[in-house]
Coordinates of C-alpha atoms and ligand atoms in Angstrom, one line a residue:
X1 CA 0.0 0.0 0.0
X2 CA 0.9 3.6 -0.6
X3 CA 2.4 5.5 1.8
X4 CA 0.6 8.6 2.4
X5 CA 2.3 12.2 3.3
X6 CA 0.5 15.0 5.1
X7 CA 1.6 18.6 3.4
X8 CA 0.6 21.5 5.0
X9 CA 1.3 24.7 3.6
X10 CA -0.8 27.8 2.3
X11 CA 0.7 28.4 -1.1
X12 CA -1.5 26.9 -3.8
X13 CA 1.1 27.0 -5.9
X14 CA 3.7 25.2 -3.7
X15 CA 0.9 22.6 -2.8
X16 CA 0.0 22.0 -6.6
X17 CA 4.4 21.0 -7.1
X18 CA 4.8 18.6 -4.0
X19 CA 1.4 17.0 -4.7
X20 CA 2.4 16.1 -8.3
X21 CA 6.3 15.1 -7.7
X22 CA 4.9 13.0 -4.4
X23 CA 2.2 11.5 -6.7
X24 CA 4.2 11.5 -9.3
X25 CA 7.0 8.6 -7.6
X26 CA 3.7 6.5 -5.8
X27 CA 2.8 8.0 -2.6
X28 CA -0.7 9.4 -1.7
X29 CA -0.7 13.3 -0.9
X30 CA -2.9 15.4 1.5
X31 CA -3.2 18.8 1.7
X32 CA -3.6 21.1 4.3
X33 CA -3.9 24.6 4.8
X34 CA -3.3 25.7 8.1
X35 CA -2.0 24.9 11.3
X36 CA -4.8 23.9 12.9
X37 CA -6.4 22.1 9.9
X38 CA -3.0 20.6 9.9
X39 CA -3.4 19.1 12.9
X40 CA -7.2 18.5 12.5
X41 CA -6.3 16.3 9.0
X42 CA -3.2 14.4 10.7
X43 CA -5.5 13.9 13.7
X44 CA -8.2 12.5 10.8
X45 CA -6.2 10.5 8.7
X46 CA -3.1 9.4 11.0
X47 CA -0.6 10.0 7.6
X48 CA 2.9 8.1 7.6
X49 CA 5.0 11.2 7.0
X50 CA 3.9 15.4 7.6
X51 CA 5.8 17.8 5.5
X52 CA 5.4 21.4 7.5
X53 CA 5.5 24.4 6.2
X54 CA 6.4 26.8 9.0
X55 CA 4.9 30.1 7.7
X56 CA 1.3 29.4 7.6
X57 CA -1.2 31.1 8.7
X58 CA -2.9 30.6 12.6
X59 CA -0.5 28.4 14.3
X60 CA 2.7 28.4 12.6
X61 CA 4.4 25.3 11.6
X62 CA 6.4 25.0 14.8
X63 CA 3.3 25.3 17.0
X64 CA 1.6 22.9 14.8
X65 CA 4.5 20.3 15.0
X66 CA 4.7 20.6 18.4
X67 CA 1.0 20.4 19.2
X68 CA 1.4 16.5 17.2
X69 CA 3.8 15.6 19.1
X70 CA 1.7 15.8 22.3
X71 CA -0.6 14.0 21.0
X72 CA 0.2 9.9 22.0
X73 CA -1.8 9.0 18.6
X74 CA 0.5 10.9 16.5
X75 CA 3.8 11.5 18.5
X76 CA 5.9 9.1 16.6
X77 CA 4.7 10.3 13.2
X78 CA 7.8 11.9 11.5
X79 CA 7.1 15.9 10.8
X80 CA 10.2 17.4 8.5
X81 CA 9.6 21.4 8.2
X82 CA 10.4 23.2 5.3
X83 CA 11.4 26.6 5.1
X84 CA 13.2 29.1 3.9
X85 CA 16.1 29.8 5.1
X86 CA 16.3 33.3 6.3
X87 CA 17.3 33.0 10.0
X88 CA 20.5 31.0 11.0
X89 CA 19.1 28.2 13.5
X90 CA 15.8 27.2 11.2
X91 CA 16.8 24.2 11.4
X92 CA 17.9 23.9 15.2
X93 CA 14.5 25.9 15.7
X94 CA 12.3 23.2 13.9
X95 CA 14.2 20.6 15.6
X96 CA 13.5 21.9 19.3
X97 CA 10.2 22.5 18.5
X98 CA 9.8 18.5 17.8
X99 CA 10.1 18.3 14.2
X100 CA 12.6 15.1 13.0
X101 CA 14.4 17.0 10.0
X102 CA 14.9 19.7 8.0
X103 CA 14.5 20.8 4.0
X104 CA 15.2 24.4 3.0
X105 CA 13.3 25.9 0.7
X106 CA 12.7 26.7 -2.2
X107 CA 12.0 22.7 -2.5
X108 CA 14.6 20.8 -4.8
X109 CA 12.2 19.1 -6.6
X110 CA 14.8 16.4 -8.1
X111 CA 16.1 15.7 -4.4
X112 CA 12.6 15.6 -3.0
X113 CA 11.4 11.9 -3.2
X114 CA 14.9 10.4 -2.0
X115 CA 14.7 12.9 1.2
X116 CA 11.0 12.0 1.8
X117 CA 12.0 8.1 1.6
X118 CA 14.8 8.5 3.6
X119 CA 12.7 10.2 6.5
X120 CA 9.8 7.2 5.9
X121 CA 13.0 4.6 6.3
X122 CA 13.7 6.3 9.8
X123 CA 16.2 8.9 9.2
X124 CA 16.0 11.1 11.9
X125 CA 18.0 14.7 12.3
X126 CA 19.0 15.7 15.6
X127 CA 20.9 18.5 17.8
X128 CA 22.8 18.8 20.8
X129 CA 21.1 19.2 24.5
X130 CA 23.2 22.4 24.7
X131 CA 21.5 24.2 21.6
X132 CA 18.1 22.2 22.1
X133 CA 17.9 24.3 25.8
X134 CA 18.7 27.3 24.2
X135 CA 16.1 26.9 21.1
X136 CA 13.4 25.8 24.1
X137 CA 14.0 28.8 26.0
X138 CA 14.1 31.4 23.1
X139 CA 10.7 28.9 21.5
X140 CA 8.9 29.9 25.2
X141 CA 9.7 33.0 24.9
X142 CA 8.1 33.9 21.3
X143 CA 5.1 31.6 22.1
X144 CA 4.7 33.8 25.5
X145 CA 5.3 36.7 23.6
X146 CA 2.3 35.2 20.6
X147 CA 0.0 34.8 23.4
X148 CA 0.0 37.9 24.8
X149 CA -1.0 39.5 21.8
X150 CA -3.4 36.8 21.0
X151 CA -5.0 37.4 24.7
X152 CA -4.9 41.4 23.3
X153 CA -6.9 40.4 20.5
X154 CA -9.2 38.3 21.9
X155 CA -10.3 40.9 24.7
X156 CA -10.5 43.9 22.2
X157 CA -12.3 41.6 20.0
X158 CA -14.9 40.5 23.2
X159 CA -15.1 44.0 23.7
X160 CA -16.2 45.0 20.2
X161 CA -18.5 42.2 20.5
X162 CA -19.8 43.3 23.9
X163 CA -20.2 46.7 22.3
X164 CA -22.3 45.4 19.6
X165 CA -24.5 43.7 21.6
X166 CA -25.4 46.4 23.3
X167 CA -26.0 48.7 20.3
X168 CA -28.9 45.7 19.4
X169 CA -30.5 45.4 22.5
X170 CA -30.4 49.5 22.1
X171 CA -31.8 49.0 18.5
X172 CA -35.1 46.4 19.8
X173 CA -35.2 48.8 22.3
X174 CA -35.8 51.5 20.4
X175 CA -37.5 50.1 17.6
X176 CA -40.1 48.4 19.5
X177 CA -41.0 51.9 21.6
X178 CA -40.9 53.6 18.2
X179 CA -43.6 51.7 16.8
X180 CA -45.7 50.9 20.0
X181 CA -47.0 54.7 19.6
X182 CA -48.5 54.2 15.9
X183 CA -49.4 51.3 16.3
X184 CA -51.5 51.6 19.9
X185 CA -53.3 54.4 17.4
X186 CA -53.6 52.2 14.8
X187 CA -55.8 49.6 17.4
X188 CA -57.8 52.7 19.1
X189 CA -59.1 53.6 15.6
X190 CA -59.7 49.9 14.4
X191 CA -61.3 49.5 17.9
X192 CA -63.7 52.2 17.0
X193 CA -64.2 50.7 13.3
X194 CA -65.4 47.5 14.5
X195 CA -67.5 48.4 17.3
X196 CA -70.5 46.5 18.0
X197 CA -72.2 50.1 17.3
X198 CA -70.3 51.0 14.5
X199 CA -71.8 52.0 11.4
X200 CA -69.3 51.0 9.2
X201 CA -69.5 47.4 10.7
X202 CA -73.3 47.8 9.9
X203 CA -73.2 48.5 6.3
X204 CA -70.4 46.7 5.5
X205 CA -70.5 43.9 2.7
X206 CA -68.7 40.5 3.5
X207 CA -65.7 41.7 1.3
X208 CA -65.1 44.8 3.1
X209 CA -65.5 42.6 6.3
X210 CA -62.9 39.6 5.1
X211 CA -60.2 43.2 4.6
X212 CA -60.7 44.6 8.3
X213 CA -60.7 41.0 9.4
X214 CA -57.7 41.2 8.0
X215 CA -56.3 44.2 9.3
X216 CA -57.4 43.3 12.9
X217 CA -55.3 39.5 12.6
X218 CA -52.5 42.1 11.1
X219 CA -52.1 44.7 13.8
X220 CA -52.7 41.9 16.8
X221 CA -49.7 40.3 15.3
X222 CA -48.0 43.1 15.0
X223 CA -48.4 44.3 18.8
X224 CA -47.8 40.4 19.7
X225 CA -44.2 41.0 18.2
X226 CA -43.3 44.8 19.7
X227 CA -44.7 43.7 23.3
X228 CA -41.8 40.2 22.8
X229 CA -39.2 42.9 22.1
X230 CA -40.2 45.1 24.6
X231 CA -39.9 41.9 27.1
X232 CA -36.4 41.1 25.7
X233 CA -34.9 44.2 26.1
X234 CA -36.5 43.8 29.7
X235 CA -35.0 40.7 30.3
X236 CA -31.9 41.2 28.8
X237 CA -31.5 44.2 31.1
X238 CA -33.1 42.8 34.7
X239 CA -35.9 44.9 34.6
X240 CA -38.7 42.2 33.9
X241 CA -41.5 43.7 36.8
X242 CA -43.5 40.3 37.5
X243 CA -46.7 41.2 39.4
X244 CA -46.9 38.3 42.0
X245 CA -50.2 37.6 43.6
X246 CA -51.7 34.5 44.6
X247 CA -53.0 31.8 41.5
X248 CA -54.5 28.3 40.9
X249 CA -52.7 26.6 38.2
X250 CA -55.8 24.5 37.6
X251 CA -57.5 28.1 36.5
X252 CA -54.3 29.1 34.2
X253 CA -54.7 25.4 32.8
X254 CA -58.5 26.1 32.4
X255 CA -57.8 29.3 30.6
X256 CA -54.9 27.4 28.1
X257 CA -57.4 24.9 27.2
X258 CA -60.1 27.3 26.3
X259 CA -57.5 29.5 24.1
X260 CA -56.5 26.8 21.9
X261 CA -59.6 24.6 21.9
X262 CA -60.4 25.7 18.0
X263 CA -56.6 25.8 17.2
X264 CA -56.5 21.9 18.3
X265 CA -59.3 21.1 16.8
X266 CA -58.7 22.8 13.3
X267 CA -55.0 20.7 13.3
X268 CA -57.0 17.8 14.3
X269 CA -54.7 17.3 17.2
X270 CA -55.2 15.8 21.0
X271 CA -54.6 18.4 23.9
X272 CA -54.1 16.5 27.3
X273 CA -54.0 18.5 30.3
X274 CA -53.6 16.8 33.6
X275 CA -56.0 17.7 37.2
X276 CA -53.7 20.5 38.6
X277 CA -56.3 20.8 41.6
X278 CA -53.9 19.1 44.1
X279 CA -51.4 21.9 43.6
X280 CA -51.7 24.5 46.4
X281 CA -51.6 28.2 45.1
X282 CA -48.7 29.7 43.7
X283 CA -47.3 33.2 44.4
X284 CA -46.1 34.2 41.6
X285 CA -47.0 36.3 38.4
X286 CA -50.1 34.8 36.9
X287 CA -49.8 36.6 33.2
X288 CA -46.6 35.8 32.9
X289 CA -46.9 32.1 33.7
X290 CA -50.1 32.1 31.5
X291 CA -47.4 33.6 28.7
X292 CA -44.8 31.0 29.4
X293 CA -47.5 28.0 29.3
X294 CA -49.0 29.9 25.9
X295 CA -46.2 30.2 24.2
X296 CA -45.2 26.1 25.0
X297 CA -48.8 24.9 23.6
X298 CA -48.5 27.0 20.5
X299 CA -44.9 25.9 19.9
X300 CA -46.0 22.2 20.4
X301 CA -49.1 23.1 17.6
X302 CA -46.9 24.1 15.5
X303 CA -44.0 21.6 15.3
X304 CA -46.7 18.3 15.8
X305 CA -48.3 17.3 12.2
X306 CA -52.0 17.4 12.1
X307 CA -53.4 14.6 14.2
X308 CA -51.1 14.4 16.7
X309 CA -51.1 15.0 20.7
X310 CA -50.1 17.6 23.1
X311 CA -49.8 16.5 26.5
X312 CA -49.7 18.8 30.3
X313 CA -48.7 17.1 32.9
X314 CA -48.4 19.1 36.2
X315 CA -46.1 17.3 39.4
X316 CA -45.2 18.8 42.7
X317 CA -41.2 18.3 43.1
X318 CA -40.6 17.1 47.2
X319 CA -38.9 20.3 49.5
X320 CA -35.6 21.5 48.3
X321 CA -34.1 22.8 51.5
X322 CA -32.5 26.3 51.3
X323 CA -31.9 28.5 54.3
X324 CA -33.2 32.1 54.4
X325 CA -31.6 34.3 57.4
X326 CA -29.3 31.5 58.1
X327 CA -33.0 29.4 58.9
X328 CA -33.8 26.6 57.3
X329 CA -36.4 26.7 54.7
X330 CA -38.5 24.2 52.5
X331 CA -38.7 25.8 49.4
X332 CA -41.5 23.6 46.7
X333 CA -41.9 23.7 43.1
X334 CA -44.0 22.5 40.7
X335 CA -43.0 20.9 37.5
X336 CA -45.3 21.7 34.5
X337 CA -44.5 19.4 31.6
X338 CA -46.0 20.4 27.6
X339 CA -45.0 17.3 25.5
X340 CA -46.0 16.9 22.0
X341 CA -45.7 14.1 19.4
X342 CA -43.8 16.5 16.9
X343 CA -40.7 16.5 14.5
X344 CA -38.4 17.1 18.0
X345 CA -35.0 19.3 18.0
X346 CA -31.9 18.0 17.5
X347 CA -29.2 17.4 20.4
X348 CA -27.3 20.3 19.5
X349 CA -30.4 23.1 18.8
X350 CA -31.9 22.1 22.3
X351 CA -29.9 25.0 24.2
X352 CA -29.9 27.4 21.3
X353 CA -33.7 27.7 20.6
X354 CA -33.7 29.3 24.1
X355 CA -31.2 32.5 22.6
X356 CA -33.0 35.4 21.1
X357 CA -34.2 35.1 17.5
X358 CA -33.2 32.1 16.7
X359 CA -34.9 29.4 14.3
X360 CA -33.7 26.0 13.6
X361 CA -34.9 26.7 9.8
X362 CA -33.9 29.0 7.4
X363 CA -36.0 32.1 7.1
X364 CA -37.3 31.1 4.1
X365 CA -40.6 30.3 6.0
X366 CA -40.4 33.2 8.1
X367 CA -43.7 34.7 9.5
X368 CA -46.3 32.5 8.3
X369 CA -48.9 31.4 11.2
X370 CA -48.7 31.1 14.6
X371 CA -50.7 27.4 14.6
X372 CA -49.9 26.6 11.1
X373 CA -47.5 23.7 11.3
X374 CA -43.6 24.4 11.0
X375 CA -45.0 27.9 10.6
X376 CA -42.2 30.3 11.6
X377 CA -41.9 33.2 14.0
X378 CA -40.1 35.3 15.2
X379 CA -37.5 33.1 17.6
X380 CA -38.4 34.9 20.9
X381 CA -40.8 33.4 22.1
X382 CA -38.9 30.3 24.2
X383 CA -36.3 33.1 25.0
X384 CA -38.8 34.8 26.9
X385 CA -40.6 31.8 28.5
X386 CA -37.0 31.0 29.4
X387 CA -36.5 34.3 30.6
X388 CA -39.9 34.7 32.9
X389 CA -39.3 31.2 34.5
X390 CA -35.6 32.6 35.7
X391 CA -37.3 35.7 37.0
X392 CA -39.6 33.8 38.9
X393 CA -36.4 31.9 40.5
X394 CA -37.6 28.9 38.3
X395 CA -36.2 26.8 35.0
X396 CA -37.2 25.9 31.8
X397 CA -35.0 23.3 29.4
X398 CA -35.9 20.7 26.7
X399 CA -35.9 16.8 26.4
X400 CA -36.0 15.5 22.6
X401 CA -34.3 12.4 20.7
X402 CA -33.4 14.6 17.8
X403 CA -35.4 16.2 14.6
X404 CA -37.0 14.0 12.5
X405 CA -40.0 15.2 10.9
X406 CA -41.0 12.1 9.3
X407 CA -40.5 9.6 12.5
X408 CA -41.6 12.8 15.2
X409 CA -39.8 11.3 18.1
X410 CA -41.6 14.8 20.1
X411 CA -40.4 16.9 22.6
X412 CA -40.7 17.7 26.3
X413 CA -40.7 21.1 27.8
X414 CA -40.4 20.9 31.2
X415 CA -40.8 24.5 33.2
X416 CA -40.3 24.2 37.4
X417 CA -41.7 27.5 39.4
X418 CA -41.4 27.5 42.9
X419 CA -44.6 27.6 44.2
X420 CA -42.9 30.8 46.4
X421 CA -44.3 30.2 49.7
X422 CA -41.4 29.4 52.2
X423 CA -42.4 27.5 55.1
X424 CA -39.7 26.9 58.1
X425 CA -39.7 24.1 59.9
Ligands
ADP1 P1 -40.6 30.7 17.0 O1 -41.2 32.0 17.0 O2 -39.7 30.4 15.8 O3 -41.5 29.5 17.2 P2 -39.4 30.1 19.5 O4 -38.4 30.8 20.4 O5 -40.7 29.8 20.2 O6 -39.5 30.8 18.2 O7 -38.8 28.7 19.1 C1 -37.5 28.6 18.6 C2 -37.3 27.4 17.7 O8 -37.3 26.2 18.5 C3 -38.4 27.2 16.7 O9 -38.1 27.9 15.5 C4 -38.4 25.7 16.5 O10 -37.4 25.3 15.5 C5 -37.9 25.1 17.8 N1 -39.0 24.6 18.6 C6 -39.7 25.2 19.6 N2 -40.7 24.4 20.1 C7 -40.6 23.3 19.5 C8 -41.3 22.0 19.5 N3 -42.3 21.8 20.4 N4 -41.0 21.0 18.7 C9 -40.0 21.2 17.8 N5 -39.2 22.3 17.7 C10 -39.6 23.4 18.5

């Protein structure tokens, strides 16, 4: 079998040479780029033989050889770097850094495939301890030197960052209180329009009612999507007021039940919701949980296929002991469940659909319906359900198998409140 040679270097044109001459005399030639890649693809495809370029980009050759040799799977794979030679010691250099030999460039191609065989029959290059201690030290010294400035370009580039993010939680901000004030006009005067009283209801042909129909869906939708920013930016910045006061989860159930009752029944879907009535009142903000538990059920519409089943289970979790004032106290939760028979989310999406805006799909479909199935949104609303459940003191996290929309392994939400009354003992 043909012996196969790692070459990393970041001139195409170099590449292009060494891969024909290499192929050219019967061995197998991969390429890489970079020094990372480098060691990514040797990691990969455990080569008999690296050639190294030492100027690449990223890590530089000697970083890259050296990173290889730490690594028990590849350590006794020979590296020989190639460069040219502008500095006396290159080849000491390469040789502390854990490279086994040496060819200056620019590459004699004519000498190339007896130096490469020799290297595969175990020639090995090697320098004294004296100038190997005195490579190491002056090596430590530039890779101390590298990281500092990489450490200086990592923080100004987390600070840029940082700054950005602020200028778009400034932008939502902004934006959303911009277009509250038209838009809460907008709803006063379509309030008026479609009055019970109003004469332009009463004279109005079915056409003319289909359009403000329209309108109505249009601007609810609208104000739907300004109040989620407006709650963002609140979260986002601590400022999320919850208005606690004492509720019955079996009425908030009740309440769910009734809002979706058509949307269920329209997707031909199975809505399960568990007796809640041997949970003792909550403290806590009922809109907000009635948001959190909303914004669940119409998620779980929307990713189950018509037909399916959305299932609420509701579980008191035993005491957790915490101590308030250095006394001990029981603190309870309750654990409210929304599982659904849908397409699921893979391993890796399950944190990320809880980050602001985002969608697991393309926004190809963006917008569409808020029942419709795999109809698109926005991408806020588990951020904010997430977001309410923390400022409660509670938690909200997903269990799936993985996305499949043809097998719909399903999802779990599961969303713990406390139920915030703290009883010592
Ligand atoms: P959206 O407005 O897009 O529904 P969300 O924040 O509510 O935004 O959800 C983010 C993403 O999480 C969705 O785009 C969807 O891909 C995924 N997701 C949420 N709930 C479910 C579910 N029950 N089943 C499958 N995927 C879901």
């Amino acid at each position: 079998m043909s012996k196969t040679i790692l070459y990393v270097e970041d001139n195409t044109a170099n590449r292009m040479l060494v891969r024909q001459v290499l192929e050219g005399v019967g061995y197998q030639v991969i390429e890489a780029t970079d020094g990372l890649s480098g060691i990514k693809t040797a990691q990969e495809t455990n080569p008999d033989l690296i050639l190294m370029d030492i100027n690449i980009p990223g890590m530089d050759g000697y970083e890259a050889a050296t990173r290889i040799k730490s690594l028990p799977e590849l350590s006794n794979i020979p590296i020989i770097a190639l460069t040219a030679k502008v500095m006396a010691g290159d080849r000491e250099r390469a040789l502390a850094a854990g490279c086994d030999g040496y060819i200056a460039k620019p590459i004699d191609i004519d000498a190339l495939p007896n130096q490469v065989a020799e290297f595969l029959g175990g020639m090995r290059e090697s320098i004294t301890v004296e100038q190997e201690s005195a490579y190491l030290r002056e090596y430590n010294e530039r890779l101390v030197d590298r990281l500092e400035k990489k450490v200086q370009e990592l923080t100004k580039a987390n600070e840029a960052l940082s700054h950005t993010d602020v200028m778009k939680s400034r932008f939502i901000n902004l934006a959303a209180h911009e277009l509250r004030t038209p838009l809460a006009a907008i709803h006063g005067y379509l309030s008026l329009l479609t009055a019970s009283d109003s004469p332009v209801i009463a004279h109005a042909d079915e056409k003319t009612l289909q359009v403000i129909e329209g309108v109505v869906t249009g601007v609810d939708r609208l104000r739907g999507i300004v109040q989620d920013m407006l709650d963002v930016t609140r979260i986002e910045a601590g400022t999320l007021q919850l208005r606690y006061a004492p509720i019955g989860l079996s009425f908030i159930l009740d309440k769910i039940k009734r809002d979706f009752k058509n949307v269920v029944a329209k997707r031909q879907q199975t809505m399960i919701i568990a007796d809640a009535s041997h949970i003792p009142t909550m403290w806590a903000d009922g809109e907000r949980v009635t948001q959190i538990l909303r914004n669940l059920v119409s998620n779980a519409v929307k990713y189950t296929p018509d037909g399916g089943t959305i299932e609420i289970t509701v579980d008191m979790l035993g005491g957790v002991q915490t101590f308030v004032a250095e006394k001990p106290v029981q603190q309870q939760f309750v654990k409210i469940t929304v599982g659904d028979t849908g397409v699921g989310i893979a391993p890796e999406d399950q944190e990320r659909i809880f980050e602001n805006f985002y969608e697991v799909r393309d926004l190809e479909r963006h917008s569409t319906s808020k029942t419709e199935f795999m109809g698109g949104g926005a991408g806020l609303g588990l951020a904010i359900a997430r977001g309410v459940a923390e400022a409660h003191g509670g938690s909200l996290w997903v269990e799936s198998e993985g996305h499949d929309p043809e097998q719909c392994p399903g999802s779990k939400f599961h969303l713990i409140l406390p139920l915030g009354q703290l009883t010592t003992d």
